[in-house]
PDB file of C-alpha atoms in Angstrom:
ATOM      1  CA  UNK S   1     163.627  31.553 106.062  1.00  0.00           C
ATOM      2  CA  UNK S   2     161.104  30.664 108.680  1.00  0.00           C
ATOM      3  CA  UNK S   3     157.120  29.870 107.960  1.00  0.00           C
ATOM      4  CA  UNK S   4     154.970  31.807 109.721  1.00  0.00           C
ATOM      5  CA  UNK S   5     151.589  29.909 109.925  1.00  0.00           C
ATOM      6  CA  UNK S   6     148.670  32.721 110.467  1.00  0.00           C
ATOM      7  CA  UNK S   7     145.708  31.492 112.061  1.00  0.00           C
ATOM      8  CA  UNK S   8     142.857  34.200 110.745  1.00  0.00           C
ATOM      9  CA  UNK S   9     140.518  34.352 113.777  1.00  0.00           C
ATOM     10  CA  UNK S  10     136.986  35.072 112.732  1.00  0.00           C
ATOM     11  CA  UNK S  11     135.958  38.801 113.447  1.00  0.00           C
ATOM     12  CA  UNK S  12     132.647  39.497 114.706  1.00  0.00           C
ATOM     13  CA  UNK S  13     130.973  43.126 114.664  1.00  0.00           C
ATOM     14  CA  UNK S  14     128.624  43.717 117.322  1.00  0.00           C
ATOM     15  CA  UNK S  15     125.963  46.782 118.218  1.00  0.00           C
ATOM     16  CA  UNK S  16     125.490  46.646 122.106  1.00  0.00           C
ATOM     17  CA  UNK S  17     123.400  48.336 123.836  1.00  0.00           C
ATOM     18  CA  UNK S  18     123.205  50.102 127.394  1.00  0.00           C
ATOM     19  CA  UNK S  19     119.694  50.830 127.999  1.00  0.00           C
ATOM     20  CA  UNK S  20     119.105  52.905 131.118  1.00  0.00           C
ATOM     21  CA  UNK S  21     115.783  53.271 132.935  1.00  0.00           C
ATOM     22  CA  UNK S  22     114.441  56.507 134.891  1.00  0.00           C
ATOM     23  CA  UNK S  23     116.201  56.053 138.037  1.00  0.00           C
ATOM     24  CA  UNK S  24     119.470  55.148 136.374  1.00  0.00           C
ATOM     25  CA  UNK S  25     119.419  51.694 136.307  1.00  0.00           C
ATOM     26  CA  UNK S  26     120.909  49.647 133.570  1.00  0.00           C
ATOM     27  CA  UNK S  27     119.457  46.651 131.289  1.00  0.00           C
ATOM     28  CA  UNK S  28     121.524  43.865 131.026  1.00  0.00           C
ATOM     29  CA  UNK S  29     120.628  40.370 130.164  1.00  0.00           C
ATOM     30  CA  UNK S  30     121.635  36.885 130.267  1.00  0.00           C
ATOM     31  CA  UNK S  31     122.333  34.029 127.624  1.00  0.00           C
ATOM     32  CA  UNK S  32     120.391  31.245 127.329  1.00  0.00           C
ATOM     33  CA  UNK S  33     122.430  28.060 128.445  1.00  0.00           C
ATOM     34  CA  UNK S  34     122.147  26.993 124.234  1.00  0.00           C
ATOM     35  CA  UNK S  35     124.161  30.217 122.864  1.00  0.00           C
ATOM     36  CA  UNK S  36     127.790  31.049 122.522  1.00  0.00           C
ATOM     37  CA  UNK S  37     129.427  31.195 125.907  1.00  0.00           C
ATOM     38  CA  UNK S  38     125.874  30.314 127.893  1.00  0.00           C
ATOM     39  CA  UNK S  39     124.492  32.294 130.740  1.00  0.00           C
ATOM     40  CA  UNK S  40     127.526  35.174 130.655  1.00  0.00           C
ATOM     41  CA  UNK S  41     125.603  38.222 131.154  1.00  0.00           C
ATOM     42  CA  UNK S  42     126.479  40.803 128.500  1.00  0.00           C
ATOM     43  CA  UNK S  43     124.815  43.819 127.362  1.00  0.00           C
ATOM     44  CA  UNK S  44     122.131  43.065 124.523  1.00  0.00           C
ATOM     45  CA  UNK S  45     122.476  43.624 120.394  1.00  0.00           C
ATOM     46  CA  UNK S  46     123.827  41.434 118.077  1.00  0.00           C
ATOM     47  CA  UNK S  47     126.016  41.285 114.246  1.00  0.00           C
ATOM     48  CA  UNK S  48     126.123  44.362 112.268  1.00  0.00           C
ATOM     49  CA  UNK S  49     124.531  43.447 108.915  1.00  0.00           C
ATOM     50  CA  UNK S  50     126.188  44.226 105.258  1.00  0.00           C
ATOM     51  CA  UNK S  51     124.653  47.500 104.259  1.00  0.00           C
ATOM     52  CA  UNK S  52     123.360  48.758 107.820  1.00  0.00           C
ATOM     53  CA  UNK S  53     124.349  51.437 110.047  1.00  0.00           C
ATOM     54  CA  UNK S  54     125.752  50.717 113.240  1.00  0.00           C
ATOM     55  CA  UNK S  55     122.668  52.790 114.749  1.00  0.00           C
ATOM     56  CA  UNK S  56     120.180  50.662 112.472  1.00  0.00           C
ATOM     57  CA  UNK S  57     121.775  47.861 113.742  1.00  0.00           C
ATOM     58  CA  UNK S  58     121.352  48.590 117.541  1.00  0.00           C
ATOM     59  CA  UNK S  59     117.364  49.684 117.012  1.00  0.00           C
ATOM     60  CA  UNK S  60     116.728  46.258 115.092  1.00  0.00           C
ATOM     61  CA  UNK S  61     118.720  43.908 117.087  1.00  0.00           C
ATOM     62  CA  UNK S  62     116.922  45.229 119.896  1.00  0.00           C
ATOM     63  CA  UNK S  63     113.539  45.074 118.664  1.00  0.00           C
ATOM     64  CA  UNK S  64     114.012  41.268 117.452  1.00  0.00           C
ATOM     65  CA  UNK S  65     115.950  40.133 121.059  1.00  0.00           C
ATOM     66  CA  UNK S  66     113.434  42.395 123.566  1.00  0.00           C
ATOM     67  CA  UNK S  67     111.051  43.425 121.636  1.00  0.00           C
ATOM     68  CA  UNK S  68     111.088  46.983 122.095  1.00  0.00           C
ATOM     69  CA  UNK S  69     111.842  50.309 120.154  1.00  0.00           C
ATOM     70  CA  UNK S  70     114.237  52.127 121.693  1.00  0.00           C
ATOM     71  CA  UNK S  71     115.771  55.707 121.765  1.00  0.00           C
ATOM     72  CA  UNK S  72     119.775  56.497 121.126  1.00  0.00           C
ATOM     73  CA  UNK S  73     121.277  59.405 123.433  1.00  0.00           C
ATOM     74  CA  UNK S  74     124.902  58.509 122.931  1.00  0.00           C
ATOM     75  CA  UNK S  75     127.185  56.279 121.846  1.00  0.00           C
ATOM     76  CA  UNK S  76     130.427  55.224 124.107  1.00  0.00           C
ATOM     77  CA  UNK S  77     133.718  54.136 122.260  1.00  0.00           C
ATOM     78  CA  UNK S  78     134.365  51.209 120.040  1.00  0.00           C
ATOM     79  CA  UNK S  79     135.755  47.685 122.119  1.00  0.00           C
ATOM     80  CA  UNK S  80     137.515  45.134 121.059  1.00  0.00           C
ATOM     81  CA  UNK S  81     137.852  41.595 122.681  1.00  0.00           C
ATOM     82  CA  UNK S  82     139.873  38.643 121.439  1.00  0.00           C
ATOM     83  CA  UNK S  83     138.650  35.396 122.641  1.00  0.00           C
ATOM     84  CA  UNK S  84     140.917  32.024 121.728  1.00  0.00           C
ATOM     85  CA  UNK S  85     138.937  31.442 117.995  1.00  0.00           C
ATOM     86  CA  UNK S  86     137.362  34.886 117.577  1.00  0.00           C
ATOM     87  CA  UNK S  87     137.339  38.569 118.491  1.00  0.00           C
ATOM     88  CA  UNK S  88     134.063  40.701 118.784  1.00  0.00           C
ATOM     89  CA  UNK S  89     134.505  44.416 118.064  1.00  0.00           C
ATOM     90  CA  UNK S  90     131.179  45.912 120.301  1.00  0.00           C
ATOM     91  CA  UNK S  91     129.848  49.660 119.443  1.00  0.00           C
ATOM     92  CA  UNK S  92     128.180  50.511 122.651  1.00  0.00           C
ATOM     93  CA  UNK S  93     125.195  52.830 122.682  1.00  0.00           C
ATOM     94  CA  UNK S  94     123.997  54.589 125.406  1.00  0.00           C
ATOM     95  CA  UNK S  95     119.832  53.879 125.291  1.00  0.00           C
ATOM     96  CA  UNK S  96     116.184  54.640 126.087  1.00  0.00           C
ATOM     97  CA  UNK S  97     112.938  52.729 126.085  1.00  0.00           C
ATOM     98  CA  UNK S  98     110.930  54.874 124.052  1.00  0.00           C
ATOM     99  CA  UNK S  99     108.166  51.929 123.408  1.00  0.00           C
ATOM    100  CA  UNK S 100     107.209  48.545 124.554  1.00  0.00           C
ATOM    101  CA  UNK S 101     107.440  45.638 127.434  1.00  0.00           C
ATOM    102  CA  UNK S 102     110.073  43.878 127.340  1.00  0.00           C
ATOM    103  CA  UNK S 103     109.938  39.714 126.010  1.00  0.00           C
ATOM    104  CA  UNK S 104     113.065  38.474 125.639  1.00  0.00           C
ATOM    105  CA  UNK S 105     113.398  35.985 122.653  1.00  0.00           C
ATOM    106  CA  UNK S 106     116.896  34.781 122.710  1.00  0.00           C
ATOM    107  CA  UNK S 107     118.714  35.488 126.399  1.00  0.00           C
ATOM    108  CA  UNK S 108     117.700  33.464 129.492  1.00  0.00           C
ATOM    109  CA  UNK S 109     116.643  35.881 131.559  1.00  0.00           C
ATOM    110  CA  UNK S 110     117.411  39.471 132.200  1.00  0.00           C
ATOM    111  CA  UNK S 111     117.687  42.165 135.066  1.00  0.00           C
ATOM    112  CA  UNK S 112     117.907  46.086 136.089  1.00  0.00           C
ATOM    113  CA  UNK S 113     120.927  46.855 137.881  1.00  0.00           C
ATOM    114  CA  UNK S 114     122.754  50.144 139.927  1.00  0.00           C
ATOM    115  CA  UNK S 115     125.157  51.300 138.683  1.00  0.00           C
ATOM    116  CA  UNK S 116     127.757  50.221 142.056  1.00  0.00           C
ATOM    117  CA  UNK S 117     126.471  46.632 141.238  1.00  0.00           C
ATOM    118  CA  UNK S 118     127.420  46.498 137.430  1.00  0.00           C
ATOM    119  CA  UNK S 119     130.368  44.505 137.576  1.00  0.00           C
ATOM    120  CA  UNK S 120     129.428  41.985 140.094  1.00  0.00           C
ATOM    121  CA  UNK S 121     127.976  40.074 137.507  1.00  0.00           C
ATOM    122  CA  UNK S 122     129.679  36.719 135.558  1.00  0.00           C
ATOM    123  CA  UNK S 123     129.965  38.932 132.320  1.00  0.00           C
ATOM    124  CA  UNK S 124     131.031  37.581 129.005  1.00  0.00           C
ATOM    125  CA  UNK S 125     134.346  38.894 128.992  1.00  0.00           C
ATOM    126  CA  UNK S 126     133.957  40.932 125.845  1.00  0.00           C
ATOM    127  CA  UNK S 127     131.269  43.518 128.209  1.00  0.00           C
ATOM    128  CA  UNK S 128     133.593  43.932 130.962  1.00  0.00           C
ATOM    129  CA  UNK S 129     135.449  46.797 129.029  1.00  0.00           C
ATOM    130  CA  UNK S 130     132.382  48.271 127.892  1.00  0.00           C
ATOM    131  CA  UNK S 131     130.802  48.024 131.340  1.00  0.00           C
ATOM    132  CA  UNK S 132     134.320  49.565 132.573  1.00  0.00           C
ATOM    133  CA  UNK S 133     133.851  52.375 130.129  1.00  0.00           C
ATOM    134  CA  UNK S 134     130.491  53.112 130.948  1.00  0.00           C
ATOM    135  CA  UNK S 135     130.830  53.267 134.902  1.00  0.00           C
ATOM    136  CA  UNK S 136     134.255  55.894 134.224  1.00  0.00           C
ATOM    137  CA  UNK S 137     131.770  57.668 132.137  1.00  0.00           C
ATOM    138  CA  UNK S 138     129.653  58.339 134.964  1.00  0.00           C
ATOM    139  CA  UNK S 139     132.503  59.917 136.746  1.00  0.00           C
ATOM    140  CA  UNK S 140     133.514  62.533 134.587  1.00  0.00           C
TER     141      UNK S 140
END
């Protein structure tokens, strides 16, 4: 009988969010050059915590990274990415700034794009599917 060895890959859960402005532009930020594959743009939110809703996470993470409060309209479908030594399941919400000025305490640097320019970005690869998602969205 053969031996399988199973490598368990460490699973990450992640809120994300897609935070659009007035004119239908879209948030999306950049990691600092110290994080978890640096300066990859992504869309911002972070783990899921034991006992929190996936909403609760998205409002908190975002407070703590941007610091502002922001509004839920929608949420898109559930992604999930495999890197080489983990895999990142995102829950993408669609979002509005209800309060605040952005300061970013974690990512690099951050941006408002159109729509058509959304994927011209170096993306962490895990967003590229959500970003995907998002822009088909648009077309329905």
């Amino acid at each position: 009988m053969e031996k399988l060895n199973h490598i368990k890959s460490k699973s990450i859960l992640v809120a994300c969010a897609i935070i659009k402005d007035d004119f239908g532009n879209i948030l999306v930020a950049q990691r600092s050059a110290n994080m978890t594959l640096p300066l990859k743009w992504e869309f911002p939110g972070g783990k899921v915590e034991n006992g929190e809703t996936y909403e609760q996470a998205i409002v908190r993470e975002i407070r703590e990274e941007l610091s502002i409060l922001i509004t839920i309209c929608d949420k898109l479908s559930v992604s999930t990415y495999r890197y080489p030594t983990f895999s990142i399941t995102l829950i993408p919400f669609l979002c509005k700034i209800k309060e605040g000025e952005i300061k970013l305490t974690q990512h690099q640097t951050f941006c408002w794009l159109n729509s058509n320019n959304l994927l011209d970005l170096d993306w962490a690869e895990a967003d590229i599917p959500v970003a995907q998602q998002y822009l088909n969205s648009l077309n329905k």
